[in-house]
Coordinates of C-alpha atoms in Angstrom, one line a residue:
X25 CA -0.1 0.0 -0.3
X26 CA 1.1 3.6 -0.8
X27 CA 2.1 6.1 2.3
X28 CA -0.7 6.9 4.4
X29 CA -1.7 10.7 3.8
X30 CA -2.0 13.3 6.8
X31 CA -4.0 16.4 6.3
X32 CA -1.3 18.7 5.9
X33 CA 0.0 16.5 3.1
X34 CA -3.1 16.6 1.3
X35 CA -3.7 20.3 1.7
X36 CA 0.0 21.3 0.5
X37 CA 1.6 20.7 -2.5
X38 CA 5.0 21.4 -0.5
X39 CA 7.5 18.4 -1.9
X40 CA 9.2 16.6 0.8
X41 CA 12.9 15.9 1.1
X42 CA 13.1 12.6 2.9
X43 CA 14.7 11.0 -0.4
X44 CA 17.7 13.2 0.2
X45 CA 18.0 11.8 4.0
X46 CA 18.4 8.0 2.0
X47 CA 21.1 9.6 0.4
X48 CA 22.7 10.4 3.5
X49 CA 22.8 7.3 4.6
X50 CA 24.0 5.6 1.4
X51 CA 27.0 8.4 1.5
X52 CA 28.3 7.4 5.0
X53 CA 27.9 3.7 4.0
X54 CA 30.0 4.4 1.3
X55 CA 32.1 6.4 2.8
X56 CA 32.5 3.6 5.6
X57 CA 33.2 0.9 2.5
X58 CA 36.0 3.1 1.4
X59 CA 37.7 3.6 4.7
X60 CA 37.7 0.2 5.2
X61 CA 39.2 -1.0 2.4
X62 CA 41.7 2.1 2.1
X63 CA 43.3 1.2 5.2
X64 CA 45.6 -1.5 3.5
X65 CA 46.7 0.8 1.1
X66 CA 48.6 3.5 3.4
X67 CA 49.6 0.4 6.0
X68 CA 51.5 -1.3 3.2
X69 CA 55.1 0.2 3.8
X70 CA 54.7 -0.9 7.2
X71 CA 53.1 -4.4 6.6
X72 CA 55.9 -4.7 3.8
X73 CA 58.8 -4.2 6.7
X74 CA 57.2 -6.7 9.2
X75 CA 56.4 -9.7 6.5
X76 CA 58.8 -8.6 4.0
X77 CA 56.6 -8.3 1.0
X78 CA 57.6 -8.0 -2.6
X79 CA 55.1 -5.5 -4.9
X80 CA 54.1 -9.1 -6.3
X81 CA 53.0 -10.3 -2.8
X82 CA 51.1 -7.1 -2.1
X83 CA 49.6 -7.8 -5.7
X84 CA 48.3 -10.9 -4.8
X85 CA 46.9 -9.8 -1.6
X86 CA 45.0 -7.2 -3.6
X87 CA 43.9 -9.6 -6.3
X88 CA 42.4 -11.5 -3.3
X89 CA 40.1 -8.9 -2.7
X90 CA 39.0 -8.1 -6.2
X91 CA 38.5 -12.0 -6.9
X92 CA 36.2 -12.2 -3.9
X93 CA 34.4 -8.8 -4.6
X94 CA 33.6 -10.0 -8.3
X95 CA 32.3 -13.1 -7.7
X96 CA 30.4 -11.3 -4.5
X97 CA 29.3 -8.6 -6.8
X98 CA 27.5 -11.3 -8.9
X99 CA 25.5 -12.7 -6.1
X100 CA 24.8 -9.9 -4.3
X101 CA 23.4 -8.4 -7.4
X102 CA 21.1 -11.0 -7.4
X103 CA 20.1 -11.6 -3.8
X104 CA 19.3 -7.8 -3.3
X105 CA 16.8 -7.9 -5.8
X106 CA 15.1 -10.8 -4.4
X107 CA 15.5 -10.2 -0.8
X108 CA 15.4 -6.1 -0.7
X109 CA 17.7 -3.1 -0.2
X110 CA 16.8 -2.9 3.5
X111 CA 18.0 -6.6 4.5
X112 CA 20.6 -6.6 1.7
X113 CA 22.5 -3.7 2.9
X114 CA 22.4 -4.7 6.3
X115 CA 24.0 -8.0 5.5
X116 CA 26.7 -6.6 3.6
X117 CA 28.2 -4.0 5.9
X118 CA 28.0 -6.9 9.0
X119 CA 30.2 -9.0 6.8
X120 CA 32.5 -6.4 5.3
X121 CA 33.0 -4.7 8.9
X122 CA 33.7 -8.2 10.7
X123 CA 36.1 -9.0 7.9
X124 CA 37.6 -5.7 8.2
X125 CA 38.5 -6.3 11.8
X126 CA 39.9 -9.6 11.3
X127 CA 42.8 -7.9 9.3
X128 CA 44.2 -7.5 13.3
X129 CA 44.9 -11.2 13.5
X130 CA 46.8 -11.7 10.5
X131 CA 49.8 -12.9 10.8
X132 CA 51.0 -13.7 7.6
X133 CA 50.9 -13.0 3.7
X134 CA 48.3 -16.1 3.2
X135 CA 46.1 -14.6 6.2
X136 CA 45.9 -11.1 4.8
X137 CA 44.7 -12.5 1.6
X138 CA 42.2 -14.3 3.5
X139 CA 40.8 -11.3 5.4
X140 CA 40.8 -9.3 2.1
X141 CA 38.9 -12.1 0.6
X142 CA 36.2 -11.7 3.2
X143 CA 36.5 -8.1 2.9
X144 CA 35.8 -8.0 -0.9
X145 CA 32.8 -10.5 -0.5
X146 CA 31.1 -8.2 2.1
X147 CA 32.0 -4.9 0.6
X148 CA 30.5 -6.6 -3.0
X149 CA 26.9 -5.3 -1.7
X150 CA 27.2 -1.7 -1.3
X151 CA 27.1 -0.3 -5.0
X152 CA 24.3 -3.4 -6.1
X153 CA 22.3 -1.9 -2.9
X154 CA 23.1 1.8 -3.2
X155 CA 22.5 2.2 -6.9
X156 CA 19.0 0.1 -6.7
X157 CA 18.4 2.5 -3.5
X158 CA 18.7 5.3 -5.6
X159 CA 16.5 3.8 -8.4
X160 CA 13.8 3.6 -6.0
X161 CA 13.7 6.7 -4.2
X162 CA 14.9 9.1 -7.6
X163 CA 13.5 10.1 -10.4
X164 CA 15.7 9.9 -13.7
X165 CA 16.5 13.4 -13.5
X166 CA 18.1 13.4 -10.4
X167 CA 19.5 9.9 -9.9
X168 CA 22.8 11.3 -11.5
X169 CA 23.2 13.7 -8.9
X170 CA 21.8 11.2 -6.0
X171 CA 24.4 8.9 -7.2
X172 CA 27.2 11.4 -7.3
X173 CA 26.6 12.6 -4.1
X174 CA 26.6 9.1 -2.3
X175 CA 29.3 7.7 -4.7
X176 CA 31.4 11.0 -3.1
X177 CA 31.3 8.9 -0.1
X178 CA 34.1 6.6 -1.7
X179 CA 36.3 10.2 -1.9
X180 CA 35.3 11.4 1.7
X181 CA 36.4 7.9 2.7
X182 CA 39.7 8.2 0.9
X183 CA 40.5 11.5 2.2
X184 CA 39.8 10.3 6.3
X185 CA 41.7 7.4 6.0
X186 CA 45.2 9.3 5.1
X187 CA 44.4 11.7 8.1
X188 CA 42.9 8.7 10.6
X189 CA 45.0 5.6 9.9
X190 CA 48.5 7.4 10.3
X191 CA 47.4 8.7 13.7
X192 CA 46.0 5.4 14.7
X193 CA 49.6 3.7 13.5
X194 CA 51.5 6.1 15.5
X195 CA 49.2 6.2 18.5
X196 CA 48.5 2.6 18.7
X197 CA 49.7 0.3 15.9
X198 CA 48.5 -1.1 12.9
X199 CA 46.5 -4.0 14.1
X200 CA 44.3 -1.1 16.0
X201 CA 44.0 0.8 12.6
X202 CA 42.0 -2.1 11.4
X203 CA 39.5 -2.7 14.3
X204 CA 38.6 0.7 14.7
X205 CA 37.9 1.8 11.4
X206 CA 36.3 -1.8 10.8
X207 CA 33.8 -1.3 13.8
X208 CA 32.2 2.2 12.4
X209 CA 29.9 0.4 10.2
X210 CA 27.9 -1.1 12.7
X211 CA 27.1 2.2 13.8
X212 CA 25.9 2.6 10.5
X213 CA 23.9 -0.3 10.6
X214 CA 21.9 1.1 13.7
X215 CA 20.6 4.1 11.7
X216 CA 19.9 2.4 9.0
X217 CA 17.6 -0.4 10.3
X218 CA 16.0 2.2 12.1
X219 CA 15.1 4.8 9.5
X220 CA 15.6 3.2 6.3
X221 CA 12.1 1.8 4.0
X222 CA 11.5 1.5 0.2
X223 CA 9.0 4.4 -0.2
X224 CA 5.6 2.2 -0.8
X225 CA 6.2 1.4 2.8
X226 CA 7.8 4.6 4.2
X227 CA 5.2 6.2 6.5
X228 CA 7.2 9.2 6.7
X229 CA 6.8 10.1 3.0
X230 CA 4.6 12.8 1.6
X231 CA 2.3 12.1 -1.2
X232 CA 3.5 15.1 -2.8
X233 CA 7.1 13.0 -2.4
X234 CA 5.9 10.0 -3.7
X235 CA 4.1 11.2 -6.7
X236 CA 7.2 13.1 -7.5
X237 CA 9.7 10.2 -7.1
X238 CA 7.8 8.1 -9.9
X239 CA 7.0 11.1 -12.1
X240 CA 9.4 10.2 -15.1
X241 CA 8.7 6.5 -15.1
X242 CA 6.3 4.1 -16.5
X243 CA 6.9 1.4 -13.8
X244 CA 4.4 0.9 -11.2
X245 CA 5.5 1.4 -7.9
X246 CA 5.2 -1.5 -5.7
X247 CA 5.1 -1.8 -1.8
X248 CA 6.8 -5.3 -2.0
X249 CA 10.0 -6.8 -3.4
X250 CA 9.7 -7.0 -7.2
X251 CA 9.6 -10.1 -9.1
X252 CA 13.2 -10.3 -10.3
X253 CA 14.6 -11.4 -13.9
X254 CA 16.9 -14.1 -14.3
X255 CA 20.4 -12.7 -14.5
X256 CA 21.2 -15.1 -17.3
X257 CA 18.7 -13.4 -19.4
X258 CA 20.5 -10.3 -19.0
X259 CA 23.7 -11.7 -20.7
X260 CA 21.6 -11.6 -23.9
X261 CA 21.0 -8.0 -24.0
X262 CA 23.2 -5.5 -25.9
X263 CA 22.9 -2.6 -23.0
X264 CA 24.1 -5.3 -20.5
X265 CA 27.3 -5.4 -22.7
X266 CA 27.8 -1.8 -23.1
X267 CA 27.9 -1.5 -19.2
X268 CA 30.0 -4.5 -18.6
X269 CA 32.8 -2.9 -20.9
X270 CA 32.3 0.5 -19.2
X271 CA 33.2 -1.0 -16.1
X272 CA 35.5 -3.6 -17.1
X273 CA 37.9 -0.9 -18.8
X274 CA 37.7 1.9 -15.9
X275 CA 37.2 0.2 -12.7
X276 CA 40.4 -0.9 -12.4
X277 CA 41.7 2.6 -12.8
X278 CA 40.1 3.5 -9.3
X279 CA 41.1 0.4 -8.0
X280 CA 45.2 1.5 -8.6
X281 CA 44.3 5.1 -7.6
X282 CA 43.4 3.2 -3.9
X283 CA 45.7 1.0 -3.8
X284 CA 49.1 2.3 -5.3
X285 CA 48.9 6.4 -5.4
X286 CA 50.2 5.9 -1.6
X287 CA 53.0 3.9 -2.3
X288 CA 53.7 6.2 -5.5
X289 CA 54.4 8.7 -3.6
X290 CA 56.3 7.3 -0.8
X291 CA 59.0 5.9 -3.4
X292 CA 59.0 8.9 -6.1
X293 CA 58.5 11.7 -3.6
X294 CA 59.6 10.2 -0.4
X295 CA 55.8 11.2 1.2
X296 CA 55.8 9.8 4.9
X297 CA 52.9 7.7 5.0
X298 CA 53.2 8.0 8.9
X299 CA 52.1 11.5 9.3
X300 CA 48.9 12.8 6.8
X301 CA 49.4 13.2 3.5
X302 CA 48.6 16.8 2.1
X303 CA 49.4 15.3 -1.7
X304 CA 46.4 12.3 -0.8
X305 CA 43.7 14.8 0.6
X306 CA 44.2 16.9 -2.3
X307 CA 43.7 13.9 -4.7
X308 CA 40.6 12.6 -3.3
X309 CA 39.1 15.8 -1.9
X310 CA 38.9 17.0 -6.0
X311 CA 37.3 13.0 -6.6
X312 CA 34.5 14.5 -4.1
X313 CA 34.1 17.6 -6.8
X314 CA 34.0 15.6 -9.6
X315 CA 31.7 13.1 -8.2
X316 CA 29.0 15.7 -7.3
X317 CA 29.8 17.9 -10.5
X318 CA 29.7 14.9 -12.5
X319 CA 26.2 13.7 -11.5
X320 CA 24.7 17.3 -11.6
X321 CA 25.9 17.9 -15.4
X322 CA 24.0 15.4 -16.4
X323 CA 21.2 16.2 -14.8
X324 CA 21.5 20.0 -15.5
X325 CA 21.4 18.7 -19.6
X326 CA 18.5 16.7 -18.9
X327 CA 16.4 20.1 -17.3
X328 CA 17.8 22.0 -20.7
X329 CA 15.6 19.4 -22.6
X330 CA 18.2 17.0 -23.8
X331 CA 17.0 13.6 -24.1
X332 CA 18.5 11.6 -21.3
X333 CA 20.6 9.3 -23.6
X334 CA 22.6 12.5 -24.9
X335 CA 22.8 14.1 -21.9
X336 CA 24.7 11.1 -20.2
X337 CA 26.7 10.4 -23.3
X338 CA 28.0 13.9 -23.4
X339 CA 28.7 14.0 -20.0
X340 CA 30.7 11.1 -19.9
X341 CA 32.8 11.9 -23.3
X342 CA 34.2 15.0 -21.2
X343 CA 35.2 13.5 -18.4
X344 CA 36.9 10.5 -20.7
X345 CA 38.6 13.4 -22.1
X346 CA 40.0 14.7 -19.1
X347 CA 41.4 11.9 -18.0
X348 CA 43.8 12.4 -20.7
X349 CA 46.2 14.7 -19.1
X350 CA 47.1 12.1 -17.0
X351 CA 49.6 10.9 -19.2
X352 CA 51.6 13.8 -19.0
X353 CA 53.0 13.0 -15.5
X354 CA 55.9 11.5 -16.5
X355 CA 56.9 15.3 -17.6
X356 CA 56.0 16.9 -14.5
X357 CA 58.8 18.5 -12.7
X358 CA 57.2 18.5 -9.1
X359 CA 55.0 16.9 -6.9
X360 CA 52.5 19.7 -7.1
X361 CA 52.2 19.4 -10.8
X362 CA 51.8 15.4 -10.5
X363 CA 49.2 16.0 -7.6
X364 CA 47.2 18.5 -10.1
X365 CA 47.2 15.8 -13.1
X366 CA 46.0 12.9 -11.0
X367 CA 43.7 15.0 -9.3
X368 CA 42.0 16.1 -12.7
X369 CA 42.0 12.3 -13.7
X370 CA 40.8 11.0 -10.5
X371 CA 37.9 13.5 -10.2
X372 CA 37.0 12.7 -13.9
X373 CA 37.0 9.0 -12.7
X374 CA 34.3 9.7 -10.2
X375 CA 32.2 12.2 -12.4
X376 CA 32.2 9.2 -15.0
X377 CA 31.1 6.8 -12.1
X378 CA 28.4 8.5 -11.0
X379 CA 27.0 8.7 -14.8
X380 CA 27.6 5.1 -15.7
X381 CA 26.2 4.0 -12.2
X382 CA 22.9 5.9 -13.4
X383 CA 23.2 4.6 -16.9
X384 CA 22.2 1.3 -15.6
X385 CA 19.1 2.4 -14.1
X386 CA 18.2 4.4 -17.2
X387 CA 18.2 1.6 -19.3
X388 CA 16.9 -1.1 -17.1
X389 CA 13.5 -1.4 -15.0
X390 CA 14.3 -1.2 -11.4
X391 CA 13.5 -5.0 -10.7
X392 CA 16.9 -5.7 -12.4
X393 CA 19.1 -2.6 -11.8
X394 CA 20.7 -4.2 -8.7
X395 CA 21.5 -7.3 -10.8
X396 CA 22.8 -5.3 -13.4
X397 CA 25.1 -3.4 -11.1
X398 CA 26.1 -6.7 -9.7
X399 CA 27.1 -8.1 -13.3
X400 CA 29.0 -4.8 -14.4
X401 CA 30.6 -4.5 -11.2
X402 CA 31.9 -8.1 -11.5
X403 CA 33.6 -7.1 -14.7
X404 CA 34.8 -4.4 -13.4
X405 CA 36.4 -6.5 -10.5
X406 CA 37.7 -9.0 -13.1
X407 CA 39.5 -5.4 -14.5
X408 CA 40.6 -5.2 -11.1
X409 CA 42.1 -8.6 -10.6
X410 CA 44.1 -8.6 -14.2
X411 CA 45.3 -5.1 -13.8
X412 CA 47.3 -5.8 -10.5
X413 CA 49.0 -8.3 -12.6
X414 CA 50.6 -5.8 -15.0
X415 CA 51.0 -3.2 -11.8
X416 CA 53.2 -5.8 -10.2
X417 CA 55.3 -7.4 -13.2
X418 CA 56.0 -3.6 -14.0
X419 CA 56.9 -2.2 -11.0
X420 CA 59.1 -5.1 -9.9
X421 CA 60.7 -5.3 -13.4
X422 CA 61.4 -1.3 -13.0
X423 CA 62.4 -1.5 -9.5
X424 CA 65.0 -4.4 -10.4
X425 CA 66.5 -1.6 -12.5
X426 CA 66.5 1.1 -10.4
X427 CA 63.6 2.9 -12.4
X428 CA 60.6 2.5 -10.3
X429 CA 59.1 5.8 -11.7
X430 CA 59.3 4.3 -15.2
X431 CA 57.0 1.7 -14.6
X432 CA 54.6 3.9 -13.1
X433 CA 54.7 6.1 -16.2
X434 CA 53.7 3.5 -18.5
X435 CA 50.4 2.7 -15.9
X436 CA 49.5 6.3 -16.3
X437 CA 49.7 6.2 -20.2
X438 CA 47.0 2.8 -19.7
X439 CA 45.0 5.2 -17.3
X440 CA 44.9 8.2 -19.7
X441 CA 43.8 6.0 -22.5
X442 CA 41.0 4.0 -20.9
X443 CA 38.3 6.0 -20.7
X444 CA 38.1 7.0 -24.4
X445 CA 38.2 3.5 -25.3
X446 CA 35.5 2.7 -23.2
X447 CA 33.2 5.4 -24.1
X448 CA 33.6 4.2 -27.2
X449 CA 32.5 0.7 -26.8
X450 CA 29.8 1.7 -25.0
X451 CA 28.8 3.8 -27.9
X452 CA 28.9 0.4 -30.1
X453 CA 26.9 -1.3 -28.0
X454 CA 24.3 1.3 -26.8
X455 CA 24.6 4.0 -29.0
X456 CA 21.4 5.2 -27.3
X457 CA 21.0 3.8 -24.0
X458 CA 17.7 2.3 -25.1
X459 CA 15.2 1.1 -22.4
X460 CA 15.6 -2.6 -22.0
X461 CA 12.0 -4.1 -22.2
X462 CA 11.8 -7.1 -19.2

């Protein structure tokens, strides 16, 4: 049944704002998600010294996360379409928060790989649940902005980590860094269970806002969980492959920014990761601007009368072009030029991300959105498994030659070209991002 109307709601056309409270919950969950996964990148020098890791050893630990994340994205995508966003999100954060804390008990490379795998299994539920929640709570013209806002939590988490983790490391030790950051997820869980429900069941939602949420969709809102589609059916649809390749080619670049940028600045510019790192803070702060600005831009195009597909594709092409200058890192003469180039690329990635996630909810009905996000996310994680193999090989090879920076320069060229290639492949499979009829 639809929300009960009060007398004030029937007499006043004022649009409510409860949907933005939902975005706030998604924002904080995503912040915690990225805080937990970023900890190991900042502790990398400490853990390398303690456990004698090579670059390839660290790549193995990273790939354990990526492999589990990839498989779990596929599973969580279908699961959340079946059990709903409220329960699905709760299961996800319980698993990943426990896994984050278990890192403190690891005493070997294999144990760290196991903890990372469990973390990947849990964290995979975040984006399928969050994107489906946005599709349930927002009209199309606001979805990219809502996605950009909650996705900026990834950047806040990445900014908070270089501040919190070195402080905890210096004051208490590396084990406590994992325990304290992992425990935060259980605080969020209490707020989620208390405040969240789908629009058709949310008694605090006004009728005016309920109607607005469904104002530009031909899907009928229902009070229960939609009957999901078979996810194997989705692989026969061209739009699915457009999303798959868009994620496959670009997600690994973000993983590289998360897991290797701290080490890059430490080895190339002798940045002390035991102290709060201004260059990393600036890079990840820029991504917040990119995430929200990127979500706003395509919505602005739509409000000016552009077709949805044209607005999304134009915005994504602009963001792809903005990543190209990162290839110039090899010619930079000081750390701040490098920070500027990487900040632009990382911000453009998050702007791209806000829009590619929204493209999935543009092309597919709500009952399939979580499954599609899971499939595309799995493809991105497969790329995230393969790319670290190249990263580890290049960095170890160039380190043996005494030229570690040369390996990073090649990787930055790969980063610069990835988004333009992804945009072209997406255009090939889905030129107009047509709506799928299931």
